[in-house]
Structure formats: C-alpha cells, structure tokens
Short mmCIF file of C-alpha atoms in Angstrom, two decimals:
data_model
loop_
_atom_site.label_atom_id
_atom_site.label_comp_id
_atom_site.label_asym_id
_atom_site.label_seq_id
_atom_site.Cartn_x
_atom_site.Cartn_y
_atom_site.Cartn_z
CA UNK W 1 247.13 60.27 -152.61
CA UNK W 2 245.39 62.39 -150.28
CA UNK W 3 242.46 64.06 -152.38
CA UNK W 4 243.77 64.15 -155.24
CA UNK W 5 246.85 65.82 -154.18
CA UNK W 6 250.39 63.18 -153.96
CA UNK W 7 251.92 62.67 -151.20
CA UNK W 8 256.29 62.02 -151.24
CA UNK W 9 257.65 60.83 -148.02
CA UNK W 10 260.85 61.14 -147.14
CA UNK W 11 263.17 59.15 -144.58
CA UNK W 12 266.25 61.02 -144.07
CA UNK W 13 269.38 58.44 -142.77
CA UNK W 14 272.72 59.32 -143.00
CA UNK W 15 275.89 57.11 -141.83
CA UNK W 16 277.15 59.04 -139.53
CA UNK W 17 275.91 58.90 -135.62
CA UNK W 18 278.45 60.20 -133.39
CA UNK W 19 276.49 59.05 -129.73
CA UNK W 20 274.90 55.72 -131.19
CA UNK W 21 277.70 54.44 -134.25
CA UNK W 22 275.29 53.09 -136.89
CA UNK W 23 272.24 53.85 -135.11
CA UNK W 24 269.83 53.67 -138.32
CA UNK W 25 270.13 50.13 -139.09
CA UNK W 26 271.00 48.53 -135.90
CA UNK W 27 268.80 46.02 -134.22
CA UNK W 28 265.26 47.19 -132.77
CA UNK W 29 263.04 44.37 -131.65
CA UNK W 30 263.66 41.81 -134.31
CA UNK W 31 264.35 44.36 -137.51
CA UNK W 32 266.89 47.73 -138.17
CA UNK W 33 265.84 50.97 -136.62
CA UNK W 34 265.08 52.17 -140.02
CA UNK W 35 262.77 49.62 -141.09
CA UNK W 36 259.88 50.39 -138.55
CA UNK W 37 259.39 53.53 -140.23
CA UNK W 38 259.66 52.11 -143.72
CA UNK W 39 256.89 49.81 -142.15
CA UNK W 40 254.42 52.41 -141.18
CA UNK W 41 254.84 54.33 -144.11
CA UNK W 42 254.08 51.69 -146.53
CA UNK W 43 251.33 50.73 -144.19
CA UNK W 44 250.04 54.48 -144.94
CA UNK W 45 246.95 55.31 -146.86
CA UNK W 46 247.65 58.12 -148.61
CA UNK W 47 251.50 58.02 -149.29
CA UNK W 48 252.48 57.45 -153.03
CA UNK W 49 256.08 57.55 -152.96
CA UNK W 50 258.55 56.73 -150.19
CA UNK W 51 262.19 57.07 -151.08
CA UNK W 52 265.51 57.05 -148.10
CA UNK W 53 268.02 59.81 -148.58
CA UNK W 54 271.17 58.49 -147.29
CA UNK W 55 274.96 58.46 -148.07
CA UNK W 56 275.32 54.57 -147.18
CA UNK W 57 275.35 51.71 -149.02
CA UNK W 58 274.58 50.07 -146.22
CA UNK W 59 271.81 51.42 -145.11
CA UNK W 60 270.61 51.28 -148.86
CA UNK W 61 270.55 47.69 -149.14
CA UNK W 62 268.77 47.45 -145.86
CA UNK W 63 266.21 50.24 -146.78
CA UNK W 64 265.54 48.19 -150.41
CA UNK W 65 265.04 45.17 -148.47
CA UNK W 66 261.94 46.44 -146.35
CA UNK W 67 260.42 47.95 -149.34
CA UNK W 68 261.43 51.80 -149.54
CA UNK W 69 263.11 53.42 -152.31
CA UNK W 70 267.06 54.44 -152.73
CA UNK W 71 266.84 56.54 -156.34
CA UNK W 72 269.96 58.08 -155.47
CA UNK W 73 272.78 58.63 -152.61
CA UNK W 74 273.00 61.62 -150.64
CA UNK W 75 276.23 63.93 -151.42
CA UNK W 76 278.75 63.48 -148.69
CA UNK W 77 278.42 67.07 -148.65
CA UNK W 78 274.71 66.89 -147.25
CA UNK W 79 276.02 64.35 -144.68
CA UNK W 80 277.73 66.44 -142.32
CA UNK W 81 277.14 66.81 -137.87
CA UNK W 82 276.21 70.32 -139.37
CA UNK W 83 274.18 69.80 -142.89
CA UNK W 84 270.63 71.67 -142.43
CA UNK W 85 267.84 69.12 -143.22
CA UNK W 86 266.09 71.57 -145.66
CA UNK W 87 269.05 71.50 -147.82
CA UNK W 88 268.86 67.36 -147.88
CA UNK W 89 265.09 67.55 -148.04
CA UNK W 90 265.62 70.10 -151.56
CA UNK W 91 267.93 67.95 -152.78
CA UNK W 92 265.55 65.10 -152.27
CA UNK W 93 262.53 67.00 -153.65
CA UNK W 94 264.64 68.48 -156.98
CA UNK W 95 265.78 64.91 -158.21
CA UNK W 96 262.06 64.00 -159.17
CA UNK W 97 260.90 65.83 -162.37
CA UNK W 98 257.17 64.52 -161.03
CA UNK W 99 254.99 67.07 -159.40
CA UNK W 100 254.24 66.01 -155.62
CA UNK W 101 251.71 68.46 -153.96
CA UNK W 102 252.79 67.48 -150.25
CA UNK W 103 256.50 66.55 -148.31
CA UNK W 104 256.37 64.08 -145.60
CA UNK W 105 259.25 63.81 -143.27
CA UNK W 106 260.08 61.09 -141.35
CA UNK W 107 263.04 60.56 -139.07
CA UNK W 108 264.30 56.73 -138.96
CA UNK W 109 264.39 57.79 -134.79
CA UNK W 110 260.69 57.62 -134.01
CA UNK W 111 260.03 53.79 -134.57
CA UNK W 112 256.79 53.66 -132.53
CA UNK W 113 255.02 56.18 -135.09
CA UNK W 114 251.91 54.11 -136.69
CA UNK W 115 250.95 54.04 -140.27
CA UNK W 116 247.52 55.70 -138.19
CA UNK W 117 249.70 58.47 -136.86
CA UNK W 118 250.87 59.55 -140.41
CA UNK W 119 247.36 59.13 -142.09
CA UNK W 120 245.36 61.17 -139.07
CA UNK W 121 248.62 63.93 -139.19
CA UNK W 122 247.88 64.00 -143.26
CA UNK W 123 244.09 64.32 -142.38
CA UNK W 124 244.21 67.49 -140.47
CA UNK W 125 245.57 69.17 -144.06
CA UNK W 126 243.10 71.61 -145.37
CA UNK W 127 242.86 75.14 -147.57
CA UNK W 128 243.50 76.59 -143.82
CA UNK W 129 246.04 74.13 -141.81
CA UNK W 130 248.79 73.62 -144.98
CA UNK W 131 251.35 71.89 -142.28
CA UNK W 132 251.16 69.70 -139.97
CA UNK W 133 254.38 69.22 -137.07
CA UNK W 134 253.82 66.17 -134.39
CA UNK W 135 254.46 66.92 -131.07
CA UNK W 136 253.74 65.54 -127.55
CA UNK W 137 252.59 66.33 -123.69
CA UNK W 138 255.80 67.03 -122.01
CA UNK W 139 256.68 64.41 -118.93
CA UNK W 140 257.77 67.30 -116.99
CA UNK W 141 256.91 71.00 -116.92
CA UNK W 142 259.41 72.95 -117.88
CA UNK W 143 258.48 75.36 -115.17
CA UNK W 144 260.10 73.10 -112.87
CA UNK W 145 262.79 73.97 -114.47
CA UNK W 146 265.52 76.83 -114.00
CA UNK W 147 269.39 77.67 -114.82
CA UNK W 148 272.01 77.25 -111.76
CA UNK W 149 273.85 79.98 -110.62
CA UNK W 150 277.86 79.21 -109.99
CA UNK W 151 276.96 78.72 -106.23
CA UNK W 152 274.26 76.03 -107.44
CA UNK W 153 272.11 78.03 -105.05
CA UNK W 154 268.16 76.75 -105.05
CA UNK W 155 267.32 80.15 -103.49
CA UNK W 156 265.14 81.39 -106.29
CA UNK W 157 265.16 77.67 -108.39
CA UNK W 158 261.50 77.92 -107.94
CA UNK W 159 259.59 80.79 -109.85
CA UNK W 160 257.13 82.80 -106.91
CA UNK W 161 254.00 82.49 -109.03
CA UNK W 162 254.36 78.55 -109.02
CA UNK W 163 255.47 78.45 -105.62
CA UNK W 164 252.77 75.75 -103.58
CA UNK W 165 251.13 74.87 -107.00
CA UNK W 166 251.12 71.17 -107.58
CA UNK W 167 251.75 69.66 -111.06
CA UNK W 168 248.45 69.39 -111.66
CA UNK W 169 247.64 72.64 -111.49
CA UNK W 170 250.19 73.92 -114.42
CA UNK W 171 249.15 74.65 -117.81
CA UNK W 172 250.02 71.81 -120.01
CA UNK W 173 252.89 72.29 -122.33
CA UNK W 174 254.29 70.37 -125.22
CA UNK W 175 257.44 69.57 -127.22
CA UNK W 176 258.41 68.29 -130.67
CA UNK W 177 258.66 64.56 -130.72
CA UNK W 178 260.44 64.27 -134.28
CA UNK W 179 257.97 62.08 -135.50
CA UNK W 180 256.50 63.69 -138.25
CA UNK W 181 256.56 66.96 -140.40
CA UNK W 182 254.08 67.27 -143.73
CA UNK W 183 253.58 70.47 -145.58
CA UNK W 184 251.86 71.41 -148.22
CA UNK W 185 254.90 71.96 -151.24
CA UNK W 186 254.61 75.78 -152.16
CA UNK W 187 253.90 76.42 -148.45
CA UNK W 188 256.91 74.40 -147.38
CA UNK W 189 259.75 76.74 -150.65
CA UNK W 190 257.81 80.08 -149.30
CA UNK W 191 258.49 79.22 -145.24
CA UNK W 192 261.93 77.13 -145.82
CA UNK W 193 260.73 74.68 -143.14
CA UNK W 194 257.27 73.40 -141.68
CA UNK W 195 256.35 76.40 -139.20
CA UNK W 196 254.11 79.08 -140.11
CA UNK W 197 251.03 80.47 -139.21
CA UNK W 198 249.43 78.34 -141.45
CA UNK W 199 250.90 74.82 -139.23
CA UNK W 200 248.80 73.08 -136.50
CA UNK W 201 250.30 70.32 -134.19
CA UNK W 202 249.42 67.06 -134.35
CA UNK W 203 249.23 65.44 -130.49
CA UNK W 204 251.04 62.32 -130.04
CA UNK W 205 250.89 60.12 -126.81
CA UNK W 206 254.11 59.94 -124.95
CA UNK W 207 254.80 56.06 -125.42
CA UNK W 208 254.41 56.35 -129.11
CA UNK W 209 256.97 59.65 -128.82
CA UNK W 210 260.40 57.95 -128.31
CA UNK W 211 263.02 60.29 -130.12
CA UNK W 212 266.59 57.46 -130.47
CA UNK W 213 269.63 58.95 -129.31
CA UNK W 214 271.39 56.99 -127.41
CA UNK W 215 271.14 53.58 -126.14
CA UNK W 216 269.00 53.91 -123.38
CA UNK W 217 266.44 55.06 -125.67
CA UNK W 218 267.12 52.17 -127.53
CA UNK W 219 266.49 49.59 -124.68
CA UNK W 220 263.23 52.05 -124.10
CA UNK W 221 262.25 51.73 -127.48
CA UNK W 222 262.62 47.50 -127.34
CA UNK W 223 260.52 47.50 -124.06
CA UNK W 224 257.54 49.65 -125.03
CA UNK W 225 257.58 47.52 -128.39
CA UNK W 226 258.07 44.30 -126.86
CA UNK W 227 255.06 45.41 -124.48
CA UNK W 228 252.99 46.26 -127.18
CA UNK W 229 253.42 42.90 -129.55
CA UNK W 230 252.83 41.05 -125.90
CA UNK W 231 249.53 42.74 -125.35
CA UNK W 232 248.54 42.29 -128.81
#
C-alpha cells in the first residue's frame, strides 16, 4: 500500500513466443525468466497483490512456485501475436471484485528491474503525476539515424544541422525500456493506457534496461547479472 491507496501488480506471460519458444520460463542465471520479476515485486514495498496472467499451465506452476499468484488463466482469446495488452490488463483488473486504487505492469522481459526501481517509480505518484512509464537514455541518437533510399545512397544520410557535431553535443533522447508502467486506476479506464498529460517518466540506467527478445539478449541479460552477483 502506497498511502493508503493499494497497489495490484500485474505480470503479463503468455505461451506463445514466436523469436525465443518459451521465453518466459526458460533459464536466466540460475532461475526462469519470469521469476526475477516475481522476485522484485515481492521484494516491493508498497505492492499488495501480485497475480501472473497467462494461458499456460506451465508457466503457472512455475509462477506459484516463486511466490506470485495464478487466480485464473488467460482466455486463449487474449493470447494471440495480435491481443492488445489493455484488453488482458481489463480482463485482469475485472476478475477482482476488490477495489485497487493503482495498476502496476510488469513485463516478465525486464529481469534486471529492482524491487528499488518499482518502489522509487510508485514514489513519483502524486495528485499531479497519476502515471508513471520507465524509460531509458538511448545508446545511440537516433539522429544518427536515417531511411535508405533504393540506391543506398549516404548522400544526405546525415541531417545538415548535425553535420560536424559530435555525440556529445546532441540533445539527449530516450526510449521506453518495458520495465514498468503504474497508473493511477480511473486515470488508467479514462486514457485506455498509461500516457497522458498527467504521466512523467521514470529514468532507468541502461544496464538495468535489458528488454528479452531474442537470445542474444538473453546471454546479455546472464552476463550483466552474473557481473552484478560477482561484484556483490
């Protein structure tokens, strides 16, 4: 509970993972993908429920076994390549008759998100910031970045009013990591999502910002955490 307002979190998981087969519950470091964000949820402050919504059994018994919830299975029908995640995040929300005042979503993909990244991201919630999206630095500036003509020419690759600028000197930008979206409940109904005026971003660091989509972010994921339980 987060001043007296309560808190559900909610991991959504389904089965099906068309780049990595499985990719929720396969090995990360010693324990299933899912499980390190089961981990820092429970290890949260403020949290007072955290349920999985997922269409597998599988990743059910795994889920009960690090100490989430599994009060139902998803509908194969909000388990599709093309389901939209507010539609399995209503369905998660309507099953409880009990009143939550805040949604917490977390992906099973960001494993390296800390209990402390959830409680500072619930934190920044006031009567003015109602939602709070996590989000990163990004390790390249996008204004490095261009389409390719058919020719692949690199004529005009390069805007003019970057030309002879180093990185350096480019504003900052910054990307959704995937981590972590929390709105306040009416705020999240009225908007249909977590973005409105009313959201602020919540800054991440890069090496705690791994998104899992294939297996090379995988074998990332195992070094950085490997790295970290060695330094520790």
């Amino acid at each position: 509970m987060y001043e007296n307002r309560k808190i559900l979190a909610i991991i959504t998981a389904r089965a099906g993972s068309k780049r990595l087969p499985n990719k929720n519950i396969l090995n990360l470091a010693g324990k299933p993908l899912i499980a390190w964000t089961i981990k820092a949820a429970a290890e949260s402050k403020y949290i007072d429920k955290l349920i999985v919504s997922t269409d597998s059994e599988e990743i059910k018994e795994v889920s009960l076994k690090y100490g989430a919830e599994v009060p139902f299975m998803r509908p194969a029908e909000l388990a599709t390549d093309t389901t939209d995640s507010m539609v399995v995040l209503n369905h998660a929300i309507d099953y409880f008759k009990e009143q939550f005042d805040y949604i917490l979503l977390l992906q099973p993909t960001s494993p390296l998100r800390t209990a402390e990244d959830i409680d500072h991201a619930i934190e920044m919630l006031n009567e003015n910031t109602l939602a709070v999206v996590s989000v990163c630095e990004m390790e390249h500036s996008p204004l490095w970045a261009n389409i390719l003509p058919e020719n692949h020419s690199m004529e005009e690759f390069i805007r003019p009013e970057i030309k002879g600028l180093r990185s350096q000197d480019l504003p900052k930008f910054y990307r959704l990591n995937g981590a972590l979206y929390i709105s306040e409940m009416d705020e999240f109904f009225f908007n249909q999502g977590f973005f409105s005026k009313n959201t602020k971003a919540y800054i991440m660091p890069v090496e705690r910002s791994v998104d899992i989509d294939n297996s090379l972010d995988m074998h990332f994921a195992e070094f950085l955490l490997q790295r970290k339980n060695h330094n520790e």
